[in-house]
Amino acid sequence: RQFEFYSNLSPNKMKSVAALDLIGSAAAFAPAQTGKASTKLNAFEDELGAQPPLGFYDPLGMLNGDCSQERFDRLRYVEIKHGRIAMLAFLGQITTRGGLHLGGNIDYSGDSFDSFPNGIAALIGPDSIPTAGLVQIIALIGLLECGFM
């Protein structure tokens, strides 16, 4: 019963499965590839967050050209800021999905905060936030991004 799957395979398929299995197991015994970081990036090996076995990890190569300490600090600041914004967005999502909304009206026509749907339906759909409201939200985010953060 345990080998019922394999008994239905043709001999050619069985050979293919065996060959793929051998190739996959051979990779386990291949020597590990070790590459040296360029000397420009070695300047950041002692920064907070660089740890073995990767050391300083820059997968997108954002510090390949301009490797100044100011650029490194700016990229680190932006990464932390965007991580915090993502965490707040997640908390806002689960809070509104849980049914907790701000009290009062969102506009002068009397629409309350809980009259709009949750999630992506608040942006598109029949009961979504009006276009003027979305423009105001995006403008505020742009102002905060460019002016204060």
PDB file of C-alpha atoms in Angstrom:
ATOM      1  CA  ARG A   1       0.000   0.000   0.000  1.00  0.00           C
ATOM      2  CA  GLN A   2       2.876   2.338   0.792  1.00  0.00           C
ATOM      3  CA  PHE A   3       4.386   2.057  -2.695  1.00  0.00           C
ATOM      4  CA  GLU A   4       1.101   2.145  -4.621  1.00  0.00           C
ATOM      5  CA  PHE A   5       1.962   5.555  -6.120  1.00  0.00           C
ATOM      6  CA  TYR A   6       5.249   4.288  -7.526  1.00  0.00           C
ATOM      7  CA  SER A   7       3.718   1.147  -9.036  1.00  0.00           C
ATOM      8  CA  ASN A   8       1.578   3.315 -11.343  1.00  0.00           C
ATOM      9  CA  LEU A   9       4.614   5.109 -12.818  1.00  0.00           C
ATOM     10  CA  SER A  10       6.157   4.025 -16.093  1.00  0.00           C
ATOM     11  CA  PRO A  11       9.844   2.959 -16.081  1.00  0.00           C
ATOM     12  CA  ASN A  12      10.870   6.244 -17.739  1.00  0.00           C
ATOM     13  CA  LYS A  13       9.126   8.277 -15.065  1.00  0.00           C
ATOM     14  CA  MET A  14      10.723   6.172 -12.349  1.00  0.00           C
ATOM     15  CA  LYS A  15      14.168   6.835 -13.850  1.00  0.00           C
ATOM     16  CA  SER A  16      13.413  10.559 -13.964  1.00  0.00           C
ATOM     17  CA  VAL A  17      12.323  10.562 -10.319  1.00  0.00           C
ATOM     18  CA  ALA A  18      15.469   8.652  -9.316  1.00  0.00           C
ATOM     19  CA  ALA A  19      17.708  11.044 -11.288  1.00  0.00           C
ATOM     20  CA  LEU A  20      16.089  14.108  -9.700  1.00  0.00           C
ATOM     21  CA  ASP A  21      16.495  12.531  -6.285  1.00  0.00           C
ATOM     22  CA  LEU A  22      20.209  11.932  -6.910  1.00  0.00           C
ATOM     23  CA  ILE A  23      20.734  15.495  -8.147  1.00  0.00           C
ATOM     24  CA  GLY A  24      18.981  16.909  -5.094  1.00  0.00           C
ATOM     25  CA  SER A  25      20.999  14.813  -2.675  1.00  0.00           C
ATOM     26  CA  ALA A  26      24.292  15.647  -4.393  1.00  0.00           C
ATOM     27  CA  ALA A  27      23.772  19.334  -3.622  1.00  0.00           C
ATOM     28  CA  ALA A  28      23.984  18.538   0.086  1.00  0.00           C
ATOM     29  CA  PHE A  29      27.628  17.494  -0.324  1.00  0.00           C
ATOM     30  CA  ALA A  30      28.720  20.384  -2.551  1.00  0.00           C
ATOM     31  CA  PRO A  31      31.103  22.850  -0.924  1.00  0.00           C
ATOM     32  CA  ALA A  32      29.501  26.061   0.280  1.00  0.00           C
ATOM     33  CA  GLN A  33      30.172  29.086  -1.876  1.00  0.00           C
ATOM     34  CA  THR A  34      31.820  31.841   0.087  1.00  0.00           C
ATOM     35  CA  GLY A  35      32.104  35.250  -1.449  1.00  0.00           C
ATOM     36  CA  LYS A  36      34.029  38.228  -0.189  1.00  0.00           C
ATOM     37  CA  ALA A  37      32.238  41.516   0.239  1.00  0.00           C
ATOM     38  CA  SER A  38      33.830  44.445  -1.454  1.00  0.00           C
ATOM     39  CA  THR A  39      36.092  46.626   0.661  1.00  0.00           C
ATOM     40  CA  LYS A  40      33.619  49.499   0.381  1.00  0.00           C
ATOM     41  CA  LEU A  41      30.952  47.448   2.150  1.00  0.00           C
ATOM     42  CA  ASN A  42      33.376  46.169   4.794  1.00  0.00           C
ATOM     43  CA  ALA A  43      33.117  49.615   6.388  1.00  0.00           C
ATOM     44  CA  PHE A  44      29.655  48.636   7.652  1.00  0.00           C
ATOM     45  CA  GLU A  45      30.538  45.176   9.019  1.00  0.00           C
ATOM     46  CA  ASP A  46      30.553  46.502  12.594  1.00  0.00           C
ATOM     47  CA  GLU A  47      27.166  48.258  12.360  1.00  0.00           C
ATOM     48  CA  LEU A  48      24.251  47.224  14.529  1.00  0.00           C
ATOM     49  CA  GLY A  49      22.397  44.355  12.850  1.00  0.00           C
ATOM     50  CA  ALA A  50      25.334  42.913  10.920  1.00  0.00           C
ATOM     51  CA  GLN A  51      25.727  39.395  12.261  1.00  0.00           C
ATOM     52  CA  PRO A  52      27.215  36.086  11.178  1.00  0.00           C
ATOM     53  CA  PRO A  53      27.051  34.300   8.828  1.00  0.00           C
ATOM     54  CA  LEU A  54      25.916  37.070   6.441  1.00  0.00           C
ATOM     55  CA  GLY A  55      27.571  40.051   8.070  1.00  0.00           C
ATOM     56  CA  PHE A  56      26.484  43.262   6.373  1.00  0.00           C
ATOM     57  CA  TYR A  57      23.657  42.234   4.041  1.00  0.00           C
ATOM     58  CA  ASP A  58      22.704  44.503   1.143  1.00  0.00           C
ATOM     59  CA  PRO A  59      20.647  42.305  -1.216  1.00  0.00           C
ATOM     60  CA  LEU A  60      19.497  45.148  -3.486  1.00  0.00           C
ATOM     61  CA  GLY A  61      22.932  46.761  -3.742  1.00  0.00           C
ATOM     62  CA  MET A  62      21.691  50.148  -2.551  1.00  0.00           C
ATOM     63  CA  LEU A  63      25.122  51.067  -1.204  1.00  0.00           C
ATOM     64  CA  ASN A  64      27.196  49.958  -4.180  1.00  0.00           C
ATOM     65  CA  GLY A  65      27.823  53.431  -5.616  1.00  0.00           C
ATOM     66  CA  ASP A  66      27.675  55.961  -2.790  1.00  0.00           C
ATOM     67  CA  CYS A  67      28.894  54.286   0.400  1.00  0.00           C
ATOM     68  CA  SER A  68      29.053  57.253   2.731  1.00  0.00           C
ATOM     69  CA  GLN A  69      28.081  56.950   6.373  1.00  0.00           C
ATOM     70  CA  GLU A  70      25.376  59.608   5.829  1.00  0.00           C
ATOM     71  CA  ARG A  71      23.706  57.538   3.093  1.00  0.00           C
ATOM     72  CA  PHE A  72      23.866  54.422   5.244  1.00  0.00           C
ATOM     73  CA  ASP A  73      22.296  56.261   8.180  1.00  0.00           C
ATOM     74  CA  ARG A  74      19.564  57.733   5.936  1.00  0.00           C
ATOM     75  CA  LEU A  75      18.651  54.322   4.506  1.00  0.00           C
ATOM     76  CA  ARG A  76      18.554  52.821   7.986  1.00  0.00           C
ATOM     77  CA  TYR A  77      16.300  55.652   9.212  1.00  0.00           C
ATOM     78  CA  VAL A  78      13.928  55.222   6.251  1.00  0.00           C
ATOM     79  CA  GLU A  79      13.786  51.452   6.766  1.00  0.00           C
ATOM     80  CA  ILE A  80      12.862  51.851  10.428  1.00  0.00           C
ATOM     81  CA  LYS A  81      10.268  54.529   9.603  1.00  0.00           C
ATOM     82  CA  HIS A  82       8.581  52.377   6.956  1.00  0.00           C
ATOM     83  CA  GLY A  83       8.595  49.380   9.286  1.00  0.00           C
ATOM     84  CA  ARG A  84       6.810  51.429  11.951  1.00  0.00           C
ATOM     85  CA  ILE A  85       4.262  52.701   9.429  1.00  0.00           C
ATOM     86  CA  ALA A  86       3.584  49.108   8.325  1.00  0.00           C
ATOM     87  CA  MET A  87       3.048  48.043  11.938  1.00  0.00           C
ATOM     88  CA  LEU A  88       0.599  50.914  12.515  1.00  0.00           C
ATOM     89  CA  ALA A  89      -1.250  50.037   9.301  1.00  0.00           C
ATOM     90  CA  PHE A  90      -1.593  46.443  10.469  1.00  0.00           C
ATOM     91  CA  LEU A  91      -2.927  47.543  13.851  1.00  0.00           C
ATOM     92  CA  GLY A  92      -5.391  49.890  12.160  1.00  0.00           C
ATOM     93  CA  GLN A  93      -6.562  47.066   9.923  1.00  0.00           C
ATOM     94  CA  ILE A  94      -7.219  44.593  12.732  1.00  0.00           C
ATOM     95  CA  THR A  95      -8.790  47.286  14.927  1.00  0.00           C
ATOM     96  CA  THR A  96     -11.365  48.282  12.306  1.00  0.00           C
ATOM     97  CA  ARG A  97     -11.964  44.659  11.340  1.00  0.00           C
ATOM     98  CA  GLY A  98     -12.690  44.026  15.008  1.00  0.00           C
ATOM     99  CA  GLY A  99     -15.479  46.613  14.861  1.00  0.00           C
ATOM    100  CA  LEU A 100     -13.804  49.483  16.700  1.00  0.00           C
ATOM    101  CA  HIS A 101     -14.273  52.774  14.829  1.00  0.00           C
ATOM    102  CA  LEU A 102     -13.800  56.414  15.732  1.00  0.00           C
ATOM    103  CA  GLY A 103     -16.902  58.166  16.984  1.00  0.00           C
ATOM    104  CA  GLY A 104     -18.459  61.130  15.251  1.00  0.00           C
ATOM    105  CA  ASN A 105     -18.749  62.150  11.629  1.00  0.00           C
ATOM    106  CA  ILE A 106     -16.056  62.011   8.979  1.00  0.00           C
ATOM    107  CA  ASP A 107     -17.530  64.903   6.968  1.00  0.00           C
ATOM    108  CA  TYR A 108     -20.097  67.700   7.233  1.00  0.00           C
ATOM    109  CA  SER A 109     -22.785  65.718   5.407  1.00  0.00           C
ATOM    110  CA  GLY A 110     -23.150  63.423   8.422  1.00  0.00           C
ATOM    111  CA  ASP A 111     -21.333  60.273   7.280  1.00  0.00           C
ATOM    112  CA  SER A 112     -19.999  58.508  10.367  1.00  0.00           C
ATOM    113  CA  PHE A 113     -16.649  56.711  10.477  1.00  0.00           C
ATOM    114  CA  ASP A 114     -18.321  53.320  10.805  1.00  0.00           C
ATOM    115  CA  SER A 115     -20.537  53.915   7.737  1.00  0.00           C
ATOM    116  CA  PHE A 116     -17.587  53.078   5.469  1.00  0.00           C
ATOM    117  CA  PRO A 117     -16.492  49.460   4.909  1.00  0.00           C
ATOM    118  CA  ASN A 118     -13.229  47.972   6.137  1.00  0.00           C
ATOM    119  CA  GLY A 119     -10.127  47.097   4.118  1.00  0.00           C
ATOM    120  CA  ILE A 120      -9.790  47.675   0.386  1.00  0.00           C
ATOM    121  CA  ALA A 121     -13.561  48.174   0.112  1.00  0.00           C
ATOM    122  CA  ALA A 122     -13.058  51.559   1.800  1.00  0.00           C
ATOM    123  CA  LEU A 123     -11.003  52.659  -1.223  1.00  0.00           C
ATOM    124  CA  ILE A 124     -12.946  51.117  -4.109  1.00  0.00           C
ATOM    125  CA  GLY A 125     -16.563  50.037  -4.368  1.00  0.00           C
ATOM    126  CA  PRO A 126     -20.034  51.480  -4.006  1.00  0.00           C
ATOM    127  CA  ASP A 127     -19.705  52.545  -0.343  1.00  0.00           C
ATOM    128  CA  SER A 128     -16.104  53.756  -0.543  1.00  0.00           C
ATOM    129  CA  ILE A 129     -14.642  56.991   0.754  1.00  0.00           C
ATOM    130  CA  PRO A 130     -15.334  59.840  -1.718  1.00  0.00           C
ATOM    131  CA  THR A 131     -12.547  60.788  -4.140  1.00  0.00           C
ATOM    132  CA  ALA A 132     -12.011  64.169  -2.472  1.00  0.00           C
ATOM    133  CA  GLY A 133     -11.395  62.374   0.832  1.00  0.00           C
ATOM    134  CA  LEU A 134      -8.834  60.034  -0.755  1.00  0.00           C
ATOM    135  CA  VAL A 135      -7.051  62.997  -2.329  1.00  0.00           C
ATOM    136  CA  GLN A 136      -6.848  64.660   1.100  1.00  0.00           C
ATOM    137  CA  ILE A 137      -5.459  61.500   2.700  1.00  0.00           C
ATOM    138  CA  ILE A 138      -2.803  61.060  -0.003  1.00  0.00           C
ATOM    139  CA  ALA A 139      -1.883  64.771   0.166  1.00  0.00           C
ATOM    140  CA  LEU A 140      -1.448  64.550   3.962  1.00  0.00           C
ATOM    141  CA  ILE A 141       0.762  61.472   3.620  1.00  0.00           C
ATOM    142  CA  GLY A 142       2.867  63.219   0.963  1.00  0.00           C
ATOM    143  CA  LEU A 143       3.191  66.329   3.138  1.00  0.00           C
ATOM    144  CA  LEU A 144       4.296  64.265   6.123  1.00  0.00           C
ATOM    145  CA  GLU A 145       6.734  62.239   4.009  1.00  0.00           C
ATOM    146  CA  CYS A 146       8.382  65.249   2.352  1.00  0.00           C
ATOM    147  CA  GLY A 147       8.164  67.818   5.093  1.00  0.00           C
ATOM    148  CA  PHE A 148       8.564  66.170   8.445  1.00  0.00           C
ATOM    149  CA  MET A 149       9.866  62.637   8.145  1.00  0.00           C
TER     150      MET A 149
END
